[in-house]
Coordinates of C-alpha atoms in Angstrom, one line a residue:
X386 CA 0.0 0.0 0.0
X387 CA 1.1 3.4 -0.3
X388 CA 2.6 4.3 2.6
X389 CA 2.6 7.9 4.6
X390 CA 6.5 8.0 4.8
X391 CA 6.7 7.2 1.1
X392 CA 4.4 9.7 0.3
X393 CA 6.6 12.0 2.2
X394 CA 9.4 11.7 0.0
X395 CA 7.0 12.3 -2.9
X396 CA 6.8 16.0 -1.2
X397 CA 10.6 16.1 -0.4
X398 CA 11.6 15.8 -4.0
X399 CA 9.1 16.8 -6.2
X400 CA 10.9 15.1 -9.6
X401 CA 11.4 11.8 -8.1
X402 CA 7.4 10.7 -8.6
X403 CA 7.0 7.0 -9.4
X404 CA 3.7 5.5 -9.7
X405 CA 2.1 3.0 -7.3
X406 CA -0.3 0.4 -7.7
X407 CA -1.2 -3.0 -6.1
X408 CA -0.3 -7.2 -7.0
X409 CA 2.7 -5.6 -9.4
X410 CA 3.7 -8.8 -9.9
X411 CA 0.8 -8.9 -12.5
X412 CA 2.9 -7.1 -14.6
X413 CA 6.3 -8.2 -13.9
X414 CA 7.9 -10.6 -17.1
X415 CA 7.6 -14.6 -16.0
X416 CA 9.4 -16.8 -18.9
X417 CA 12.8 -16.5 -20.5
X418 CA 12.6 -15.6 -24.0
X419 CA 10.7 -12.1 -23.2
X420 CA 12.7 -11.2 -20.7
X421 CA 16.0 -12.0 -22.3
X422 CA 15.0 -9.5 -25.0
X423 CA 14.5 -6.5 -22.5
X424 CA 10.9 -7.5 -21.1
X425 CA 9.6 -6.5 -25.0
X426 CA 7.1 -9.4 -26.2
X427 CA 4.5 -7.9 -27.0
X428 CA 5.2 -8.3 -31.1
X429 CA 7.5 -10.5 -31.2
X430 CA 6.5 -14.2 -33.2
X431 CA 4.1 -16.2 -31.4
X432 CA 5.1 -18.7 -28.7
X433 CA 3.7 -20.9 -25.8
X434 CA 3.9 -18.0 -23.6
X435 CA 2.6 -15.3 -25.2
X436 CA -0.5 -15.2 -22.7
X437 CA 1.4 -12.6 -20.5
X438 CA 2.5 -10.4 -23.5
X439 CA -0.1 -10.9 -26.1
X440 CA -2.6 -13.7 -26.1
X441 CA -3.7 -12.2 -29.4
X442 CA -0.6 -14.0 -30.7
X443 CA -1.6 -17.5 -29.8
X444 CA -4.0 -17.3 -33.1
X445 CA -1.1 -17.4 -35.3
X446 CA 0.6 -20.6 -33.8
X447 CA 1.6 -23.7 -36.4
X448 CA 1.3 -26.0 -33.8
X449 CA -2.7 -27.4 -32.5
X450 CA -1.5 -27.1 -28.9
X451 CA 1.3 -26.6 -26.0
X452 CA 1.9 -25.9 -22.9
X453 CA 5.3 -24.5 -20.3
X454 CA 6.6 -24.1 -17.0
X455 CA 8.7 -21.6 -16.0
X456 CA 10.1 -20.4 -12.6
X457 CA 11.9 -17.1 -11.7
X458 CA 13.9 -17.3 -8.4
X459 CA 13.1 -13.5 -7.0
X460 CA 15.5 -10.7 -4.9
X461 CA 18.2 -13.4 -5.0
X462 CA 19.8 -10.7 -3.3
X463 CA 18.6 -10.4 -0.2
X464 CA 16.5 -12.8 0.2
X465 CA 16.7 -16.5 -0.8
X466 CA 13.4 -17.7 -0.4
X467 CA 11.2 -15.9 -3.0
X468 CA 9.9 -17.4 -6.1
X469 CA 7.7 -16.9 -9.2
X470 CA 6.2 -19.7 -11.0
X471 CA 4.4 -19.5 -14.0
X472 CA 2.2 -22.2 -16.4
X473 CA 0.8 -21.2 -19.6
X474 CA -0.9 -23.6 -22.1
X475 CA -3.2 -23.2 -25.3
X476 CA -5.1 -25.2 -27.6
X477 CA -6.1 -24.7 -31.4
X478 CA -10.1 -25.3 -31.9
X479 CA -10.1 -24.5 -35.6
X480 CA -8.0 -22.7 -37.8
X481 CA -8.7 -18.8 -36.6
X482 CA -9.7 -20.0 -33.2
X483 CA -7.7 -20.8 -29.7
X484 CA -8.3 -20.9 -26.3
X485 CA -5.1 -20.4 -24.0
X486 CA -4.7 -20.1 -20.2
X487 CA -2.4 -19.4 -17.4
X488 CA -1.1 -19.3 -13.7
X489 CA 1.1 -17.3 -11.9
X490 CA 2.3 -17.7 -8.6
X491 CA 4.5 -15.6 -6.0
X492 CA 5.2 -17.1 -3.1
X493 CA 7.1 -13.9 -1.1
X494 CA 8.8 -16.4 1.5
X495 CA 8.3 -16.9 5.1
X496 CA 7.0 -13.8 7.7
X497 CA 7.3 -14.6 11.5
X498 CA 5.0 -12.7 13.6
X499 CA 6.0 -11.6 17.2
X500 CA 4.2 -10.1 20.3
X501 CA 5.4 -6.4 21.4
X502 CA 8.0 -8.4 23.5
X503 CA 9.6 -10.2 20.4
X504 CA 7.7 -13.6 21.6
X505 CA 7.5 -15.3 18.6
X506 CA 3.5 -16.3 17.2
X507 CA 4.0 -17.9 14.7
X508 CA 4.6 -18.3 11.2
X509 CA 3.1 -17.1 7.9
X510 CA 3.9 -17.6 4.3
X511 CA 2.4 -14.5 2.0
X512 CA 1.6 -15.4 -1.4
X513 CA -0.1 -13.8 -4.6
X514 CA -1.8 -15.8 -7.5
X515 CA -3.6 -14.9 -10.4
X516 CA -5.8 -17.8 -12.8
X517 CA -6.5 -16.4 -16.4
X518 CA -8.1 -17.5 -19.5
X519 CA -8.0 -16.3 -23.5
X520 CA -9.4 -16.5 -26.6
X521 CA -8.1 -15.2 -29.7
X522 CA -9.4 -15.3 -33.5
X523 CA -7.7 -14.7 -36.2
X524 CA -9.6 -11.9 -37.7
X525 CA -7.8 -12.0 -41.5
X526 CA -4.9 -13.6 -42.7
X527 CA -2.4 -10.9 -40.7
X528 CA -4.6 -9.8 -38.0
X529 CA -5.6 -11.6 -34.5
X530 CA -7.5 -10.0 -31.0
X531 CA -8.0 -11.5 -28.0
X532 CA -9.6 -11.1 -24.5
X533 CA -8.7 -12.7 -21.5
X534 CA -10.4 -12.5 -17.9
X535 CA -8.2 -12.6 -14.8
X536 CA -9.0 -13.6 -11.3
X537 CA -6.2 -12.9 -8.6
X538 CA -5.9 -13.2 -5.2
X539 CA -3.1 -11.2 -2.5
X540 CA -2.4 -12.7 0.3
X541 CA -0.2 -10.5 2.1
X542 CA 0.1 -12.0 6.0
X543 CA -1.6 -9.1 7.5
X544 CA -3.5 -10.3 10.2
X545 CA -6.8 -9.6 10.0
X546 CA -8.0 -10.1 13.8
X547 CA -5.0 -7.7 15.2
X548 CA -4.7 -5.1 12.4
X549 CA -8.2 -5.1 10.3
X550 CA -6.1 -6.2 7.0
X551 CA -7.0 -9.1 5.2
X552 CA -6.1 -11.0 1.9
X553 CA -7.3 -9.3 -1.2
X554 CA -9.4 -10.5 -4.6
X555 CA -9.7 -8.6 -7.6
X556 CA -10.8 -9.2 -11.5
X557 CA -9.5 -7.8 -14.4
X558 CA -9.5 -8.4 -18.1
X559 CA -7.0 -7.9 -21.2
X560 CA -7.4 -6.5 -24.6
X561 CA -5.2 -7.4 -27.1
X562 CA -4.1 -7.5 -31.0
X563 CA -1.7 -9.0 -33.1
X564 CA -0.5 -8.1 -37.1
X565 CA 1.8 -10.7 -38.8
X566 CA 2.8 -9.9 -42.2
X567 CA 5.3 -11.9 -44.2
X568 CA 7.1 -10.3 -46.8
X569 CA 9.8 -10.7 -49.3
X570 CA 13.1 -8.5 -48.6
X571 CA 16.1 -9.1 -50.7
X572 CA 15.2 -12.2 -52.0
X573 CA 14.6 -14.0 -48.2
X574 CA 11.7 -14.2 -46.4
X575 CA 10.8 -11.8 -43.3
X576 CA 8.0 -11.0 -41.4
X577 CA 6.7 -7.2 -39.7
X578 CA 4.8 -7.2 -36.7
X579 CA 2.9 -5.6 -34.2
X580 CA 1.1 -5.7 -31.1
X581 CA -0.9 -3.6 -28.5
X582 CA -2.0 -4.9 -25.2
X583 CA -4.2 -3.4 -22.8
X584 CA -3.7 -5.8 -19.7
X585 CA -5.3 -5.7 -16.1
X586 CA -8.2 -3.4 -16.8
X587 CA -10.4 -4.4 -13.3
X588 CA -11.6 -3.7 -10.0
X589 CA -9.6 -2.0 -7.1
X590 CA -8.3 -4.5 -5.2
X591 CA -8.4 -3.8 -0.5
X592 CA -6.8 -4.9 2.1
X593 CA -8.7 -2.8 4.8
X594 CA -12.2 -4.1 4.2
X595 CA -13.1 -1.5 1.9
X596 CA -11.1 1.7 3.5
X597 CA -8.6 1.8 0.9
X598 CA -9.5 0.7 -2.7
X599 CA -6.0 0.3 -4.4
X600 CA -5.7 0.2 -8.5
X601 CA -4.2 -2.8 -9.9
X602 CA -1.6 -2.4 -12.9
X603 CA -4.1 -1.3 -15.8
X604 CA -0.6 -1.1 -18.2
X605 CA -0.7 -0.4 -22.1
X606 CA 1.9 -2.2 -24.1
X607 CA 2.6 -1.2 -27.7
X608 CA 5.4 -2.6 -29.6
X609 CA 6.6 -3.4 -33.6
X610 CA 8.9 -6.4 -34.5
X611 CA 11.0 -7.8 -37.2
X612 CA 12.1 -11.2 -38.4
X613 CA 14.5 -11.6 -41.0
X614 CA 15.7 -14.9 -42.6
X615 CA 19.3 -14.3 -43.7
X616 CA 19.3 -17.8 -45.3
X617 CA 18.1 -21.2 -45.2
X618 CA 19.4 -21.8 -41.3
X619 CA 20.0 -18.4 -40.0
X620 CA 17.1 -15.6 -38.8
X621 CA 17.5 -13.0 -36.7
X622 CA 14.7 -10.7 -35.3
X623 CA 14.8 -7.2 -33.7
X624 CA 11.8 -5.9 -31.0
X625 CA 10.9 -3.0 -28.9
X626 CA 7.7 -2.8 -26.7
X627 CA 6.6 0.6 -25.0
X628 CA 4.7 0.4 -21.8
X629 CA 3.0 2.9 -19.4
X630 CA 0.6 1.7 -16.2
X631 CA -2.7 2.9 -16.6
X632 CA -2.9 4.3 -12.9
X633 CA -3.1 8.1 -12.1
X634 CA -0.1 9.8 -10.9
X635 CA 0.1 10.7 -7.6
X636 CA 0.5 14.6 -6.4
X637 CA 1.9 15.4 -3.1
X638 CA 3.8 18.8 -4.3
X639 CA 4.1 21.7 -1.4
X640 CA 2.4 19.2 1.1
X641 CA 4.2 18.8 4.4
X642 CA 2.0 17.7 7.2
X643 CA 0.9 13.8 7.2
X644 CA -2.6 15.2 7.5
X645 CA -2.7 16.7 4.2
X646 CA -0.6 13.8 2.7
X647 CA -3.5 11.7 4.1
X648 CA -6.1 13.6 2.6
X649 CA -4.5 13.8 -0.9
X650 CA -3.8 10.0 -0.5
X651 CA -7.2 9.2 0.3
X652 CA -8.4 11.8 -2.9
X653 CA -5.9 9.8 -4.8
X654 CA -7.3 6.5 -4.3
X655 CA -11.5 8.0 -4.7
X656 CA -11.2 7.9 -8.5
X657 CA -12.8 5.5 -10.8
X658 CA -11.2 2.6 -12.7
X659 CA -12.4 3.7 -15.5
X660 CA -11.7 7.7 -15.2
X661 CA -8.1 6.8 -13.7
X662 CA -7.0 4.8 -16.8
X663 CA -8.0 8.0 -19.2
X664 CA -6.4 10.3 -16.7
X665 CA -3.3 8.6 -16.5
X666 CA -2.3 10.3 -20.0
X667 CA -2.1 13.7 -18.9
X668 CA -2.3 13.6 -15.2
X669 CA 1.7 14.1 -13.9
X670 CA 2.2 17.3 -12.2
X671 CA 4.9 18.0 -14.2
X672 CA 3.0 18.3 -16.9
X673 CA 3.8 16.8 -20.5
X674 CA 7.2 15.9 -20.3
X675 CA 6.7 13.9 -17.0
X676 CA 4.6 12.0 -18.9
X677 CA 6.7 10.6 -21.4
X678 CA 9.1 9.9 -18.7
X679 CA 6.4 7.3 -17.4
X680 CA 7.0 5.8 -20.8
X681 CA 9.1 2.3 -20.3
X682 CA 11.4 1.2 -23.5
X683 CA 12.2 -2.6 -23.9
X684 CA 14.0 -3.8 -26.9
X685 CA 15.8 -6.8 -27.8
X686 CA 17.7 -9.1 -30.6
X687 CA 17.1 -12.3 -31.2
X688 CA 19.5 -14.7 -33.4
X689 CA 18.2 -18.3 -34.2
X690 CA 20.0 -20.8 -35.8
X691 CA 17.7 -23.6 -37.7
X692 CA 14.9 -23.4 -35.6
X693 CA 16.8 -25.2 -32.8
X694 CA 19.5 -22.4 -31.2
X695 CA 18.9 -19.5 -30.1
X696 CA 21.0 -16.5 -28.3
X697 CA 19.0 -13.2 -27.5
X698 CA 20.2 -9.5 -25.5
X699 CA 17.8 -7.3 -24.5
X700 CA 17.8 -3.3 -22.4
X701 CA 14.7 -2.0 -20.6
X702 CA 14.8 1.4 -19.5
X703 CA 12.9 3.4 -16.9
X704 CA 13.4 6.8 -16.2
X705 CA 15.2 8.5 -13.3
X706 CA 12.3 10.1 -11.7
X707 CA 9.7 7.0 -11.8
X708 CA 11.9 4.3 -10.3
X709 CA 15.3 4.2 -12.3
X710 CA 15.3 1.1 -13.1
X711 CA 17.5 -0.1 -15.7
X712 CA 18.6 -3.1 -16.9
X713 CA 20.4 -5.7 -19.6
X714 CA 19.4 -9.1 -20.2
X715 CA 20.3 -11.9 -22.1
X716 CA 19.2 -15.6 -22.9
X717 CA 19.4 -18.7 -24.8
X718 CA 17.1 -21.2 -26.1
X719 CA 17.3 -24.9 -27.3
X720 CA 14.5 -26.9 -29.3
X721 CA 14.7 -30.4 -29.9
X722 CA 11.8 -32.3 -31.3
X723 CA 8.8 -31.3 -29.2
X724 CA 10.6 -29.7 -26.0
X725 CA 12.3 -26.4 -25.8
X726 CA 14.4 -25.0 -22.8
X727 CA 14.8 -21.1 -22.5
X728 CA 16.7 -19.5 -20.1
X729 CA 17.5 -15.6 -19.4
X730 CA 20.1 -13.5 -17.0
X731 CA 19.5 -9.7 -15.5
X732 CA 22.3 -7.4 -14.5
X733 CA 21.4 -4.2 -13.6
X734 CA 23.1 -1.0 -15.1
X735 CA 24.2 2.9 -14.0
X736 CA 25.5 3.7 -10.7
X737 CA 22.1 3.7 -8.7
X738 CA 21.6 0.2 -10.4
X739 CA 24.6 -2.0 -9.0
X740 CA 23.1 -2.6 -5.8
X741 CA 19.7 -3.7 -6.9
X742 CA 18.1 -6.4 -5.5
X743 CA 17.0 -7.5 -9.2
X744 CA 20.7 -8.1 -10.0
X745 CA 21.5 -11.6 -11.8
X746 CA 18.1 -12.2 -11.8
X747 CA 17.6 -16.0 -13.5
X748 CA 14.7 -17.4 -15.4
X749 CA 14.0 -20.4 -16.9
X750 CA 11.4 -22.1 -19.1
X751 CA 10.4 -25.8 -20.1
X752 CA 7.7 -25.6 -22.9
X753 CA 6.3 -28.8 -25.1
X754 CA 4.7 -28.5 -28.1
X755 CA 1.8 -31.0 -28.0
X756 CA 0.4 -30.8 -31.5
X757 CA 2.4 -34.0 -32.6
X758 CA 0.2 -35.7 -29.7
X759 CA -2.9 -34.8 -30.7
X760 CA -2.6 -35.5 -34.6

């Protein structure tokens, strides 16, 4: 939640504004191939996991069905018992139809409560999960949309009988698209694409019974790729995605006393879903040109060699003044017959970067392709 002190330093240092919003690990990357290009995936060629960048993609898959694993050990860090888990799977029902689906799981390790003596309680293991489902037509020969309905649940180890906190349940939907079109460049074959995802549109999501209503990550993800085959065995593709969460900026500017921080918190949190996404585009107190800085870039490379190696790099890039996070990435891949393994590294970059918690960050992905089952 967003806390008083934090708030505080809002009105300390009036450029240094990120924006808040609740269950963020909606939005964060869980597979290796999109994060090893940067986070981008939003138009890059179809794959297993494309629910969490585009679902819209899944329409354009050669195989009938498949399905992947893929875990994500977290804060390495500091902290050693954090992970993310993630399954995604879809099935082709015709041609221009498919169904996909997936879960994701954060466990956030192990809290031990104590008494105001430092008597130990007991023990409690916080957890978030969300359960989604997607279907996407294909509708022409280069265009695809999809929808997908989310449920998630955050489970935070408050405990509700001392502190009036509780887990909390929300809903939310995507909206997505997908353009595929092959081409003929020099003789070889390539392919342009793009994509647009509107992900996490939904209810507020409390922890307080109701008090507080907290957004979740409404994000907009818009992104062009390319795919080049340089000859019979060698392709290399190039992506970038832009993203910006859908979630008003908060305003604590010449505000000193926590009363008035309070107030302007709790005016913060009274606005609609659906009047919070449109105001996100031009509501930073700095006006215009702090709101491209709430603009993320992610791009990446990736080179395959005959469908069955593959080496990818990727940069994502958030401004200074809404988090500074910055950071290169890089991956392989390896398909043989109907299984491919994917793995990715993050290192941090810059000077306010070498001591983040996100440093060598690993991923790493089992998928299957099940078509050749169900022939």
């Amino acid at each position: 939640m967003l806390a008083i002190v934090s708030a505080n330093s809002f009105a300390q240092d009036s450029k240094y504004n990120p924006i808040h919003s609740s269950v963020q690990m909606l939005n964060i990357g869980p597979e290796a191939r999109g994060t090893a290009m940067g986070d981008a995936g939003v138009a890059t060629t179809p794959d297993i996991n494309s629910q969490h960048w585009n679902p819209a993609k899944y329409a354009f898959m050669n195989s009938k069905a498949g399905a992947s694993l893929s875990i994500t050990p977290w804060l390495r860090n500091i902290i050693g018992d954090i992970n993310l888990f993630y399954a995604a799977g879809y099935y082709q029902l015709k041609p221009r139809n498919t169904v996909s689906a997936s879960v994701k799981y954060f466990s956030l390790g192990d809290l031990v409560f104590t008494d105001s003596e430092g008597n130990e309680e007991g023990q409690y293991k916080p957890n978030e999960f969300s359960i989604d489902a997607a279907y996407s037509l294909k509708l022409s020969d280069h265009l695809s949309g999809a929808v997908a309905l989310r449920y998630i649940h955050s489970d935070l180890g408050f405990q509700m009988d001392d502190d009036g906190y509780s887990a909390g349940n929300a809903f939310a939907a995507d909206i997505a698209f997908y353009f595929n079109k092959p081409i003929s460049l020099a003789g070889q074959k390539a392919n342009i694409m793009a994509g647009i995802n509107i992900s996490n549109i939904g209810t507020k999501i409390t922890y307080d019974d109701g008090v507080t209503n907290e957004y979740l990550p409404a994000n907009l993800r818009l992104g062009v790729g390319f795919e080049y085959n340089l000859d019979q065995y060698n392709k290399i593709g190039a992506t970038v995605d832009f993203n910006k969460l859908l979630v008003p900026t908060p305003d604590y500017k010449n505000l000193s006393s926590e009363e008035d921080i309070y107030d302007a918190k709790m005016k913060y949190y009274d606005k609609s879903v659906v009047g919070s996404i449109f105001s996100s585009f031009g509501d930073a107190p700095g006006g215009f040109k702090e709101e491209m800085q709430e603009i993320d870039i992610c791009g990446g490379i990736e080179y395959t060699y005959d469908n069955m190696v593959s080496a990818r790099l990727g940069y994502h890039h958030n401004h200074e003044n809404k988090g500074n996070l910055k950071y290169a990435s890089a991956g392989l891949g390896l398909k043989y017959k109907v299984m491919n393994i994917d793995a990715s590294y993050l290192f941090t970059v810059g000077d306010a970067n070498n001591n983040s918690a996100l440093n060598n960050t690993i991923r790493i992905s089992l998928g299957f392709d099940l078509g050749t089952l169900l022939k």
